C-alpha angles and dihedrals in degrees: 000000000000126000122250120221127200111200142113111291091229094058121030105162094159093055111090119238121253093005108117132068093200141019129189135204121185116193093333110103094067089065100043112115095204109041093170091054091048092050091050092049093048090049090049095055096043125084117237106282091022119147129235115197118190134175120201137163110263109261088217097052111115098239092053093047088052092045091052091054101044129080129248086247090063092049090049092050092046094050094046094045101042112019141046090242108094099182128081129179139192110281125203125189111205097181110085092180141337089258090055092049094048090047091053090051091043089060088056095054104272130130125202114252096174143343115202119188116196135189112230133159107245130226100269098047092050091064098054124057097216094045090047091052092048091047091051090050091048091050091049093051093046091050093046092049092042093229096160098178092063094056110112105234130047129195115197123195113194130178125210104236101200 
């Protein structure tokens, strides 16, 4: 069985170089302060031809555009007023766009194998009937119009080229 490592994605000194055939990141990259450093480290630990699979929220999805442009005070109020979660924290979104993210990884020796954009009702809309209904309508319109970039979730599959 493989070994698990807990460390920042931008600096993984305990992870041996060129060891892994695959690496996964689930809802992490959008919060990484140094995407270039993360891409270099992931490339370092992967074998040539190794795959990196990452899921992120779409930077173009409406709720993430709103989240990027609202204050922590708003998030705190929203959580206290409408959810059971009473804590809010500063949120940063490092991914400006999918093209930006793939370009950063391209500079570190990755090629794009696939980009899958999926509609999915997020966490907040699920809790509230009206928001859930609006989110389902939004997803239906986006799917009907085939506007991939507005779908809420993205799965990137990248291959280390050397």
